[in-house]
mmCIF file of C-alpha atoms in Angstrom:
data_model
loop_
_atom_site.group_PDB
_atom_site.id
_atom_site.type_symbol
_atom_site.label_atom_id
_atom_site.label_comp_id
_atom_site.label_asym_id
_atom_site.label_seq_id
_atom_site.Cartn_x
_atom_site.Cartn_y
_atom_site.Cartn_z
ATOM 1 C CA MET A 1 59.585 -140.181 25.752
ATOM 2 C CA THR A 2 60.326 -141.218 21.680
ATOM 3 C CA SER A 3 58.382 -144.490 21.461
ATOM 4 C CA ALA A 4 59.585 -147.118 19.115
ATOM 5 C CA PHE A 5 56.846 -149.654 19.291
ATOM 6 C CA LEU A 6 56.182 -148.756 15.818
ATOM 7 C CA ALA A 7 59.659 -149.867 14.576
ATOM 8 C CA PHE A 8 59.865 -152.712 16.654
ATOM 9 C CA PRO A 9 56.607 -155.170 16.171
ATOM 10 C CA SER A 10 57.721 -157.135 18.780
ATOM 11 C CA SER A 11 56.799 -154.646 21.233
ATOM 12 C CA PRO A 12 53.814 -156.034 23.557
ATOM 13 C CA LEU A 13 51.936 -152.226 22.749
ATOM 14 C CA ALA A 14 52.195 -153.597 19.005
ATOM 15 C CA ALA A 15 49.288 -155.195 19.715
ATOM 16 C CA LEU A 16 47.028 -152.024 20.038
ATOM 17 C CA VAL A 17 48.159 -150.715 16.842
ATOM 18 C CA PRO A 18 45.266 -151.994 14.774
ATOM 19 C CA TYR A 19 43.074 -150.261 17.612
ATOM 20 C CA GLY A 20 45.035 -146.990 16.716
ATOM 21 C CA TRP A 21 47.895 -147.057 19.014
ATOM 22 C CA ASP A 22 50.411 -144.837 18.335
ATOM 23 C CA ASP A 23 53.354 -142.842 19.034
ATOM 24 C CA ALA A 24 51.462 -139.776 20.263
ATOM 25 C CA TRP A 25 49.348 -142.410 22.607
ATOM 26 C CA ALA A 26 52.165 -143.681 23.930
ATOM 27 C CA GLU A 27 53.515 -140.340 24.954
ATOM 28 C CA GLU A 28 50.078 -139.463 26.812
ATOM 29 C CA PHE A 29 50.759 -143.383 28.492
ATOM 30 C CA ALA A 30 54.036 -143.137 29.508
ATOM 31 C CA PRO A 31 53.062 -141.350 33.259
ATOM 32 C CA TYR A 32 50.999 -144.547 33.389
ATOM 33 C CA ASP A 33 53.464 -147.025 32.382
ATOM 34 C CA THR A 34 55.988 -146.041 35.345
ATOM 35 C CA GLU A 35 53.027 -147.297 37.584
ATOM 36 C CA GLY A 36 52.383 -150.565 36.231
ATOM 37 C CA LEU A 37 48.976 -149.966 34.331
ATOM 38 C CA LEU A 38 48.049 -151.447 31.395
ATOM 39 C CA ALA A 39 46.963 -149.280 28.525
ATOM 40 C CA GLY A 40 43.981 -150.568 26.582
ATOM 41 C CA ARG A 41 40.739 -149.161 24.122
ATOM 42 C CA VAL A 42 37.620 -148.812 25.403
ATOM 43 C CA ILE A 43 35.032 -150.985 22.855
ATOM 44 C CA ARG A 44 32.228 -151.668 24.606
ATOM 45 C CA VAL A 45 30.437 -149.430 27.919
ATOM 46 C CA ASP A 46 27.087 -150.541 29.557
ATOM 47 C CA ARG A 47 25.773 -150.329 33.412
ATOM 48 C CA GLY A 48 28.971 -148.348 34.282
ATOM 49 C CA GLN A 49 31.221 -151.046 33.119
ATOM 50 C CA CYS A 50 33.381 -151.474 29.884
ATOM 51 C CA ASP A 51 34.953 -153.957 28.030
ATOM 52 C CA VAL A 52 39.032 -152.959 26.840
ATOM 53 C CA VAL A 53 41.651 -154.355 24.461
ATOM 54 C CA THR A 54 44.657 -154.007 26.152
ATOM 55 C CA THR A 55 47.665 -156.617 25.336
ATOM 56 C CA ASP A 56 46.255 -158.985 27.674
ATOM 57 C CA GLY A 57 43.402 -159.673 25.753
ATOM 58 C CA VAL A 58 40.088 -157.985 26.400
ATOM 59 C CA LEU A 59 39.470 -156.997 29.544
ATOM 60 C CA ARG A 60 35.993 -156.491 31.483
ATOM 61 C CA ALA A 61 36.484 -153.119 33.493
ATOM 62 C CA ASP A 62 34.937 -150.682 36.473
ATOM 63 C CA THR A 63 34.328 -147.461 34.860
ATOM 64 C CA ALA A 64 33.292 -146.122 38.600
ATOM 65 C CA PHE A 65 36.453 -144.909 39.264
ATOM 66 C CA VAL A 66 36.172 -142.051 36.526
ATOM 67 C CA THR A 67 32.914 -141.521 36.405
ATOM 68 C CA PRO A 68 32.155 -137.810 37.810
ATOM 69 C CA ASN A 69 28.764 -135.719 38.084
ATOM 70 C CA ASP A 70 29.868 -134.165 34.269
ATOM 71 C CA PRO A 71 28.080 -136.197 31.412
ATOM 72 C CA MET A 72 30.708 -135.008 29.290
ATOM 73 C CA ARG A 73 33.339 -136.890 30.824
ATOM 74 C CA VAL A 74 32.734 -139.872 31.101
ATOM 75 C CA VAL A 75 34.263 -143.309 29.505
ATOM 76 C CA CYS A 76 32.710 -143.499 26.685
ATOM 77 C CA THR A 77 33.512 -145.777 22.973
ATOM 78 C CA GLY A 78 36.655 -145.360 21.573
ATOM 79 C CA ASP A 79 38.305 -143.856 24.921
ATOM 80 C CA TRP A 80 42.333 -145.305 25.478
ATOM 81 C CA VAL A 81 42.447 -146.004 28.998
ATOM 82 C CA ALA A 82 45.091 -147.090 32.276
ATOM 83 C CA VAL A 83 43.556 -150.161 33.272
ATOM 84 C CA GLU A 84 44.741 -151.733 36.586
ATOM 85 C CA PRO A 85 46.883 -154.864 35.355
ATOM 86 C CA ALA A 86 44.628 -156.913 38.757
ATOM 87 C CA GLY A 87 42.183 -157.259 40.844
ATOM 88 C CA ASN A 88 38.376 -157.927 41.070
ATOM 89 C CA PRO A 89 36.607 -155.849 40.190
ATOM 90 C CA ARG A 90 39.403 -153.980 38.263
ATOM 91 C CA TYR A 91 38.983 -150.286 37.589
ATOM 92 C CA VAL A 92 39.580 -148.066 34.967
ATOM 93 C CA ARG A 93 42.429 -145.177 36.396
ATOM 94 C CA THR A 94 41.478 -142.404 33.683
ATOM 95 C CA TYR A 95 40.999 -142.429 30.136
ATOM 96 C CA LEU A 96 43.606 -140.516 28.228
ATOM 97 C CA PRO A 97 42.732 -136.488 26.503
ATOM 98 C CA ARG A 98 40.800 -137.195 23.731
ATOM 99 C CA ARG A 99 41.170 -135.863 20.225
ATOM 100 C CA THR A 100 37.961 -135.802 19.260
ATOM 101 C CA ALA A 101 34.367 -136.179 20.487
ATOM 102 C CA PHE A 102 31.198 -136.899 18.681
ATOM 103 C CA VAL A 103 28.410 -135.148 20.678
ATOM 104 C CA ARG A 104 24.608 -134.511 20.656
ATOM 105 C CA SER A 105 22.498 -132.984 23.165
ATOM 106 C CA THR A 106 20.324 -135.687 25.423
ATOM 107 C CA SER A 107 16.620 -135.013 26.254
ATOM 108 C CA SER A 108 17.716 -133.614 29.662
ATOM 109 C CA LYS A 109 16.009 -130.457 30.919
ATOM 110 C CA ARG A 110 20.057 -129.332 31.720
ATOM 111 C CA SER A 111 20.594 -129.122 27.861
ATOM 112 C CA GLU A 112 23.178 -131.862 28.834
ATOM 113 C CA GLY A 113 25.268 -133.382 26.050
ATOM 114 C CA GLN A 114 26.200 -136.667 25.783
ATOM 115 C CA ILE A 115 29.196 -137.894 24.069
ATOM 116 C CA LEU A 116 28.644 -140.740 21.297
ATOM 117 C CA ALA A 117 31.956 -142.097 20.112
ATOM 118 C CA ALA A 118 35.511 -140.620 21.311
ATOM 119 C CA ASN A 119 39.066 -140.322 19.159
ATOM 120 C CA VAL A 120 36.962 -140.419 15.841
ATOM 121 C CA ASP A 121 39.194 -139.760 12.544
ATOM 122 C CA TYR A 122 35.777 -140.514 10.400
ATOM 123 C CA ALA A 123 32.112 -139.845 10.970
ATOM 124 C CA VAL A 124 30.175 -142.046 8.508
ATOM 125 C CA VAL A 125 26.529 -140.814 8.329
ATOM 126 C CA ALA A 126 24.536 -143.614 6.483
ATOM 127 C CA VAL A 127 21.027 -142.787 4.694
ATOM 128 C CA SER A 128 18.713 -145.088 4.036
ATOM 129 C CA LEU A 129 17.681 -144.750 0.038
ATOM 130 C CA ALA A 130 14.963 -146.936 0.594
ATOM 131 C CA LEU A 131 13.064 -144.171 2.297
ATOM 132 C CA GLU A 132 12.327 -140.471 0.442
ATOM 133 C CA LEU A 133 15.775 -138.297 1.539
ATOM 134 C CA ASP A 134 15.412 -136.190 4.082
ATOM 135 C CA LEU A 135 18.222 -133.485 3.926
ATOM 136 C CA GLY A 136 17.382 -131.496 6.449
ATOM 137 C CA ARG A 137 18.439 -134.371 9.309
ATOM 138 C CA VAL A 138 21.126 -134.996 6.548
ATOM 139 C CA GLU A 139 22.487 -131.918 7.790
ATOM 140 C CA ARG A 140 22.255 -132.006 10.709
ATOM 141 C CA PHE A 141 24.337 -134.989 11.319
ATOM 142 C CA LEU A 142 26.955 -133.854 9.484
ATOM 143 C CA ALA A 143 26.588 -130.543 11.746
ATOM 144 C CA LEU A 144 27.720 -132.594 14.366
ATOM 145 C CA ALA A 145 30.409 -134.555 12.775
ATOM 146 C CA TRP A 146 31.813 -131.572 11.664
ATOM 147 C CA GLU A 147 31.876 -130.130 14.862
ATOM 148 C CA SER A 148 33.298 -133.083 16.231
ATOM 149 C CA GLY A 149 36.863 -132.823 14.786
ATOM 150 C CA ALA A 150 36.006 -135.774 12.048
ATOM 151 C CA GLN A 151 35.977 -135.883 8.498
ATOM 152 C CA PRO A 152 32.323 -137.117 7.653
ATOM 153 C CA LEU A 153 31.088 -138.897 5.185
ATOM 154 C CA VAL A 154 27.874 -139.811 3.670
ATOM 155 C CA VAL A 155 27.428 -143.256 2.165
ATOM 156 C CA LEU A 156 24.097 -143.727 1.066
ATOM 157 C CA THR A 157 22.851 -147.336 2.005
ATOM 158 C CA LYS A 158 20.051 -149.930 0.123
ATOM 159 C CA ALA A 159 21.661 -148.360 -3.172
ATOM 160 C CA ASP A 160 20.473 -151.701 -5.238
ATOM 161 C CA LEU A 161 17.068 -150.636 -4.385
ATOM 162 C CA VAL A 162 17.354 -147.512 -6.718
ATOM 163 C CA PRO A 163 19.022 -149.966 -10.238
ATOM 164 C CA ASP A 164 18.109 -146.693 -12.665
ATOM 165 C CA ALA A 165 21.643 -145.377 -12.619
ATOM 166 C CA ALA A 166 20.308 -141.674 -13.779
ATOM 167 C CA THR A 167 18.242 -141.614 -10.896
ATOM 168 C CA LEU A 168 20.500 -142.604 -8.377
ATOM 169 C CA GLY A 169 23.239 -140.255 -9.672
ATOM 170 C CA HIS A 170 20.324 -137.286 -9.788
ATOM 171 C CA LEU A 171 20.214 -138.780 -5.243
ATOM 172 C CA VAL A 172 23.720 -138.204 -5.082
ATOM 173 C CA GLN A 173 23.887 -134.850 -6.853
ATOM 174 C CA ASP A 174 21.433 -133.863 -3.955
ATOM 175 C CA VAL A 175 22.557 -135.324 -1.000
ATOM 176 C CA GLU A 176 26.438 -133.565 -2.028
ATOM 177 C CA THR A 177 24.346 -129.926 -2.871
ATOM 178 C CA ALA A 178 22.940 -130.104 1.292
ATOM 179 C CA ALA A 179 26.925 -131.386 1.981
ATOM 180 C CA PRO A 180 29.288 -128.885 0.653
ATOM 181 C CA GLY A 181 32.907 -130.847 1.191
ATOM 182 C CA VAL A 182 31.694 -133.933 2.233
ATOM 183 C CA PRO A 183 32.089 -137.636 -0.368
ATOM 184 C CA VAL A 184 29.000 -139.267 -0.722
ATOM 185 C CA LEU A 185 29.518 -142.983 -1.932
ATOM 186 C CA PRO A 186 26.151 -144.808 -2.718
ATOM 187 C CA VAL A 187 26.922 -148.824 -1.718
ATOM 188 C CA SER A 188 24.462 -151.512 -1.482
ATOM 189 C CA SER A 189 25.743 -154.207 1.525
ATOM 190 C CA SER A 190 23.875 -157.096 -0.069
ATOM 191 C CA ALA A 191 25.371 -156.613 -3.646
ATOM 192 C CA GLY A 192 28.882 -155.623 -2.516
ATOM 193 C CA GLU A 193 29.135 -152.592 -4.530
ATOM 194 C CA GLY A 194 30.663 -149.928 -3.213
ATOM 195 C CA LEU A 195 32.409 -151.527 -0.105
ATOM 196 C CA ASP A 196 35.318 -152.110 -1.134
ATOM 197 C CA VAL A 197 36.416 -147.999 -1.428
ATOM 198 C CA LEU A 198 34.280 -147.209 1.390
ATOM 199 C CA ALA A 199 36.532 -149.725 3.265
ATOM 200 C CA ALA A 200 39.741 -148.503 1.303
ATOM 201 C CA VAL A 201 38.729 -145.237 3.246
ATOM 202 C CA LEU A 202 37.739 -146.331 6.520
ATOM 203 C CA SER A 203 41.644 -148.511 7.061
ATOM 204 C CA GLY A 204 42.991 -144.777 7.618
ATOM 205 C CA GLY A 205 41.738 -144.584 10.796
ATOM 206 C CA THR A 206 39.483 -144.882 13.653
ATOM 207 C CA SER A 207 35.190 -144.630 12.059
ATOM 208 C CA VAL A 208 31.937 -143.885 14.137
ATOM 209 C CA LEU A 209 28.454 -145.172 12.025
ATOM 210 C CA LEU A 210 25.603 -143.102 12.738
ATOM 211 C CA GLY A 211 21.850 -142.755 11.065
ATOM 212 C CA GLN A 212 18.673 -143.893 12.083
ATOM 213 C CA SER A 213 16.823 -146.984 12.895
ATOM 214 C CA GLY A 214 17.187 -148.941 9.495
ATOM 215 C CA ALA A 215 19.230 -146.987 7.780
ATOM 216 C CA GLY A 216 21.718 -150.435 7.525
ATOM 217 C CA LYS A 217 23.966 -149.795 9.407
ATOM 218 C CA SER A 218 24.386 -152.823 11.547
ATOM 219 C CA THR A 219 24.168 -154.916 8.106
ATOM 220 C CA LEU A 220 26.673 -152.516 6.338
ATOM 221 C CA ALA A 221 29.409 -153.057 9.378
ATOM 222 C CA ASN A 222 28.702 -156.929 8.806
ATOM 223 C CA ALA A 223 30.247 -156.642 4.634
ATOM 224 C CA LEU A 224 32.750 -154.370 6.269
ATOM 225 C CA ILE A 225 33.569 -157.086 8.730
ATOM 226 C CA GLY A 226 32.954 -159.681 6.492
ATOM 227 C CA GLU A 227 31.170 -161.781 9.275
ATOM 228 C CA ASP A 228 27.645 -161.446 11.004
ATOM 229 C CA VAL A 229 29.250 -159.778 14.591
ATOM 230 C CA MET A 230 25.828 -157.130 14.430
ATOM 231 C CA ASP A 231 22.431 -158.166 14.941
ATOM 232 C CA VAL A 232 20.392 -157.078 12.097
ATOM 233 C CA ARG A 233 16.530 -156.881 11.548
ATOM 234 C CA ALA A 234 14.024 -156.530 8.986
ATOM 235 C CA ALA A 235 13.175 -152.885 8.364
ATOM 236 C CA ARG A 236 9.594 -151.872 8.708
ATOM 237 C CA ASP A 237 7.680 -151.496 4.912
ATOM 238 C CA VAL A 238 5.492 -148.898 6.470
ATOM 239 C CA ASP A 239 7.949 -146.064 7.325
ATOM 240 C CA GLY A 240 11.885 -148.267 6.886
ATOM 241 C CA LYS A 241 12.506 -148.051 10.487
ATOM 242 C CA GLY A 242 14.634 -150.722 12.055
ATOM 243 C CA ARG A 243 13.911 -151.402 16.421
ATOM 244 C CA HIS A 244 17.373 -150.475 17.373
ATOM 245 C CA THR A 245 19.139 -153.720 16.744
ATOM 246 C CA THR A 246 22.093 -152.209 17.509
ATOM 247 C CA THR A 247 22.110 -151.177 21.635
ATOM 248 C CA THR A 248 25.604 -150.552 22.407
ATOM 249 C CA ARG A 249 28.175 -149.032 20.564
ATOM 250 C CA ASN A 250 30.960 -151.498 19.724
ATOM 251 C CA LEU A 251 34.469 -150.814 18.556
ATOM 252 C CA LEU A 252 35.083 -153.612 15.768
ATOM 253 C CA ALA A 253 38.857 -154.151 14.162
ATOM 254 C CA LEU A 254 38.135 -153.972 10.443
ATOM 255 C CA PRO A 255 40.093 -157.099 7.966
ATOM 256 C CA GLY A 256 41.910 -154.161 5.617
ATOM 257 C CA GLY A 257 42.823 -151.571 8.399
ATOM 258 C CA GLY A 258 40.921 -149.276 10.648
ATOM 259 C CA VAL A 259 38.392 -149.833 13.394
ATOM 260 C CA LEU A 260 34.213 -148.881 13.012
ATOM 261 C CA ILE A 261 32.339 -147.920 15.680
ATOM 262 C CA ASP A 262 28.742 -149.035 14.636
ATOM 263 C CA THR A 263 25.977 -147.179 17.004
ATOM 264 C CA PRO A 264 22.326 -148.131 17.793
ATOM 265 C CA GLY A 265 19.873 -145.931 15.496
ATOM 266 C CA LEU A 266 19.316 -142.111 16.535
ATOM 267 C CA ARG A 267 15.995 -140.923 16.289
ATOM 268 C CA GLY A 268 16.838 -137.914 18.425
ATOM 269 C CA VAL A 269 19.607 -135.867 17.106
ATOM 270 C CA GLY A 270 20.432 -132.755 19.629
ATOM 271 C CA LEU A 271 22.444 -130.131 18.157
ATOM 272 C CA TRP A 272 25.387 -129.379 21.232
ATOM 273 C CA ASP A 273 27.288 -126.116 20.776
ATOM 274 C CA ALA A 274 27.539 -127.122 17.341
ATOM 275 C CA GLU A 275 27.692 -123.502 15.766
ATOM 276 C CA THR A 276 31.507 -124.022 13.790
ATOM 277 C CA GLY A 277 29.988 -127.851 12.592
ATOM 278 C CA VAL A 278 26.296 -125.632 10.937
ATOM 279 C CA GLY A 279 29.091 -123.224 9.560
ATOM 280 C CA GLN A 280 30.764 -126.365 7.687
ATOM 281 C CA VAL A 281 27.757 -127.789 6.506
ATOM 282 C CA PHE A 282 26.576 -124.362 5.395
ATOM 283 C CA SER A 283 29.660 -123.187 3.716
ATOM 284 C CA GLU A 284 28.095 -121.300 1.333
ATOM 285 C CA ILE A 285 25.927 -119.374 3.171
ATOM 286 C CA GLU A 286 28.673 -118.101 5.524
ATOM 287 C CA GLU A 287 30.427 -117.344 2.177
ATOM 288 C CA LEU A 288 27.607 -115.383 0.724
ATOM 289 C CA ALA A 289 27.405 -113.333 4.476
ATOM 290 C CA ALA A 290 30.531 -111.859 3.511
ATOM 291 C CA ASP A 291 29.296 -110.030 1.048
ATOM 292 C CA CYS A 292 26.244 -108.117 3.343
ATOM 293 C CA ARG A 293 26.064 -105.069 4.171
ATOM 294 C CA PHE A 294 25.545 -105.308 7.440
ATOM 295 C CA HIS A 295 27.862 -107.634 9.233
ATOM 296 C CA ASP A 296 25.376 -108.656 11.751
ATOM 297 C CA CYS A 297 23.104 -109.529 8.970
ATOM 298 C CA ALA A 298 20.248 -111.819 10.175
ATOM 299 C CA HIS A 299 19.613 -112.923 6.076
ATOM 300 C CA ASP A 300 15.510 -111.780 6.803
ATOM 301 C CA ALA A 301 14.530 -108.630 5.560
ATOM 302 C CA GLU A 302 17.725 -106.913 6.215
ATOM 303 C CA PRO A 303 18.867 -104.025 2.971
ATOM 304 C CA GLY A 304 21.865 -105.544 1.183
ATOM 305 C CA CYS A 305 21.197 -109.203 1.768
ATOM 306 C CA ALA A 306 23.168 -111.061 -0.174
ATOM 307 C CA VAL A 307 22.497 -113.942 0.676
ATOM 308 C CA LEU A 308 18.877 -112.870 0.438
ATOM 309 C CA ALA A 309 19.845 -111.997 -3.031
ATOM 310 C CA ALA A 310 21.077 -115.492 -3.934
ATOM 311 C CA VAL A 311 17.917 -116.599 -2.911
ATOM 312 C CA ASP A 312 15.878 -114.671 -5.396
ATOM 313 C CA SER A 313 18.102 -115.141 -7.942
ATOM 314 C CA GLY A 314 17.829 -119.185 -7.903
ATOM 315 C CA VAL A 315 22.269 -119.653 -6.790
ATOM 316 C CA LEU A 316 21.261 -120.528 -3.178
ATOM 317 C CA PRO A 317 17.641 -122.877 -2.703
ATOM 318 C CA GLU A 318 15.293 -121.621 -0.094
ATOM 319 C CA ARG A 319 15.354 -124.551 1.657
ATOM 320 C CA ARG A 320 18.840 -124.550 2.461
ATOM 321 C CA LEU A 321 18.512 -120.798 4.212
ATOM 322 C CA ASP A 322 15.874 -122.425 5.902
ATOM 323 C CA SER A 323 17.473 -125.427 7.400
ATOM 324 C CA TYR A 324 20.700 -122.934 8.194
ATOM 325 C CA ARG A 325 18.572 -120.809 9.928
ATOM 326 C CA LYS A 326 16.596 -123.360 12.027
ATOM 327 C CA LEU A 327 20.016 -125.245 12.958
ATOM 328 C CA LEU A 328 21.382 -121.955 14.465
ATOM 329 C CA ARG A 329 18.536 -121.329 16.450
ATOM 330 C CA GLU A 330 18.233 -124.707 17.798
ATOM 331 C CA ASN A 331 21.774 -124.106 18.609
ATOM 332 C CA GLN A 332 21.542 -120.555 20.395
ATOM 333 C CA ARG A 333 18.951 -121.951 22.595
ATOM 334 C CA ILE A 334 21.680 -125.164 23.605
ATOM 335 C CA VAL A 335 24.293 -122.844 24.773
ATOM 336 C CA ALA A 336 22.071 -120.242 26.703
ATOM 337 C CA LYS A 337 21.760 -123.379 28.734
ATOM 338 C CA THR A 338 24.775 -124.955 28.912
ATOM 339 C CA ASP A 339 28.426 -123.660 30.784
ATOM 340 C CA ALA A 340 30.013 -121.698 27.619
ATOM 341 C CA ARG A 341 32.904 -121.720 29.241
ATOM 342 C CA VAL A 342 33.978 -125.154 30.202
ATOM 343 C CA ARG A 343 32.362 -126.103 27.236
ATOM 344 C CA ALA A 344 35.115 -123.966 25.214
ATOM 345 C CA GLU A 345 38.011 -125.587 27.395
ATOM 346 C CA ILE A 346 37.226 -128.921 26.454
ATOM 347 C CA ARG A 347 36.359 -128.144 22.977
ATOM 348 C CA ARG A 348 39.815 -126.690 22.590
ATOM 349 C CA ASP A 349 41.609 -129.900 23.828
ATOM 350 C CA TRP A 350 39.856 -131.685 21.629
ATOM 351 C CA LYS A 351 41.184 -129.849 18.586
ATOM 352 C CA ARG A 352 45.148 -129.487 20.043
ATOM 353 C CA LYS A 353 44.962 -133.327 20.454
ATOM 354 C CA GLY A 354 42.843 -133.975 17.034
ATOM 355 C CA ALA A 355 45.656 -131.941 15.445
ATOM 356 C CA GLU A 356 48.303 -133.674 16.433
ATOM 357 C CA GLY A 357 46.872 -136.956 15.998
ATOM 358 C CA ARG A 358 45.568 -136.570 12.931
ATOM 359 C CA ALA A 359 49.691 -135.348 12.102
ATOM 360 C CA ALA A 360 51.151 -138.425 13.399
ATOM 361 C CA MET A 361 48.081 -140.319 10.716
ATOM 362 C CA ASP A 362 48.945 -138.172 7.463
ATOM 363 C CA ALA A 363 52.801 -138.802 8.608
ATOM 364 C CA LYS A 364 52.659 -142.580 7.914
ATOM 365 C CA ARG A 365 50.103 -143.527 5.896
ATOM 366 C CA GLY A 366 48.547 -139.788 4.303
ATOM 367 C CA ARG A 367 44.997 -139.006 4.486
ATOM 368 C CA TRP A 368 42.068 -139.614 2.189
ATOM 369 C CA HIS A 369 39.939 -136.135 0.913
#
């Protein structure tokens, strides 16, 4: 099906465009349209139900009809779904194939994956400058972000707490070293610094806001939206941590375009099949490894190891290599406990859909790097 709703704003489906609806989604939804189902995007999920924005407004729907035993296939915030037009209760019949998905491992002994958000274009990692930088945690978040298929972006919040420009510049450089290929933007929600640049970036699609409790995510979301829609509480002075002011994942339309998914603070961020993401975060190590004498070099004590040589010469910080090893070991443990075949099939589908969606978005408004 070739959709013409973008060319004709009077189409009822045009109401969904601010939430990310496009021709590719229209094609996916076509079979359900003929059944009389409503297209909508999930803006909130809790207790087996969800809020869905549709052409009929925001509807409350039950997700029991599409809740399988596999936690990777449950309805989540950011999903595009087919909803029954009427009923009490009203049910979500299915969700459309995801373009991307941000997944972490759960605390379950079965090492299951937990989807935090779907169909995300930008993964915004919020890092508070009220605390000493934890570059290892930044690298962990970025590994999950790259693996999701989204474009990562690190936002250093509470930049007003670092008034000295030289000191702030050094902090930005430290994070840039830990985040090759990732933009790093200092922002102050209270002073309004950096918000215009961030809003311009996020206007190009769907973004998910990630970070620890107390990182200033809800304050940042309120500043971007222009009103206090998210509850905000002061962080503890002793450690700068908040108290999970956001308890659900909420999808919010931004006034300048694009949508933002705010998430609860994540105290635990476990990797879940993120080998590709880890490789992206530590791309300089992967490049160095290509010159190792042995193709299966573990970069431990092997002769002719280009990675160890880079550490000895000071080109590669030892902290980076230690972090790389740690995340790879953790990821290998997770992979050993999960169904690699099923997981690989899901990943391939996400990557295919993500490529199609990004191509459609690039054609219409261009991509920011």
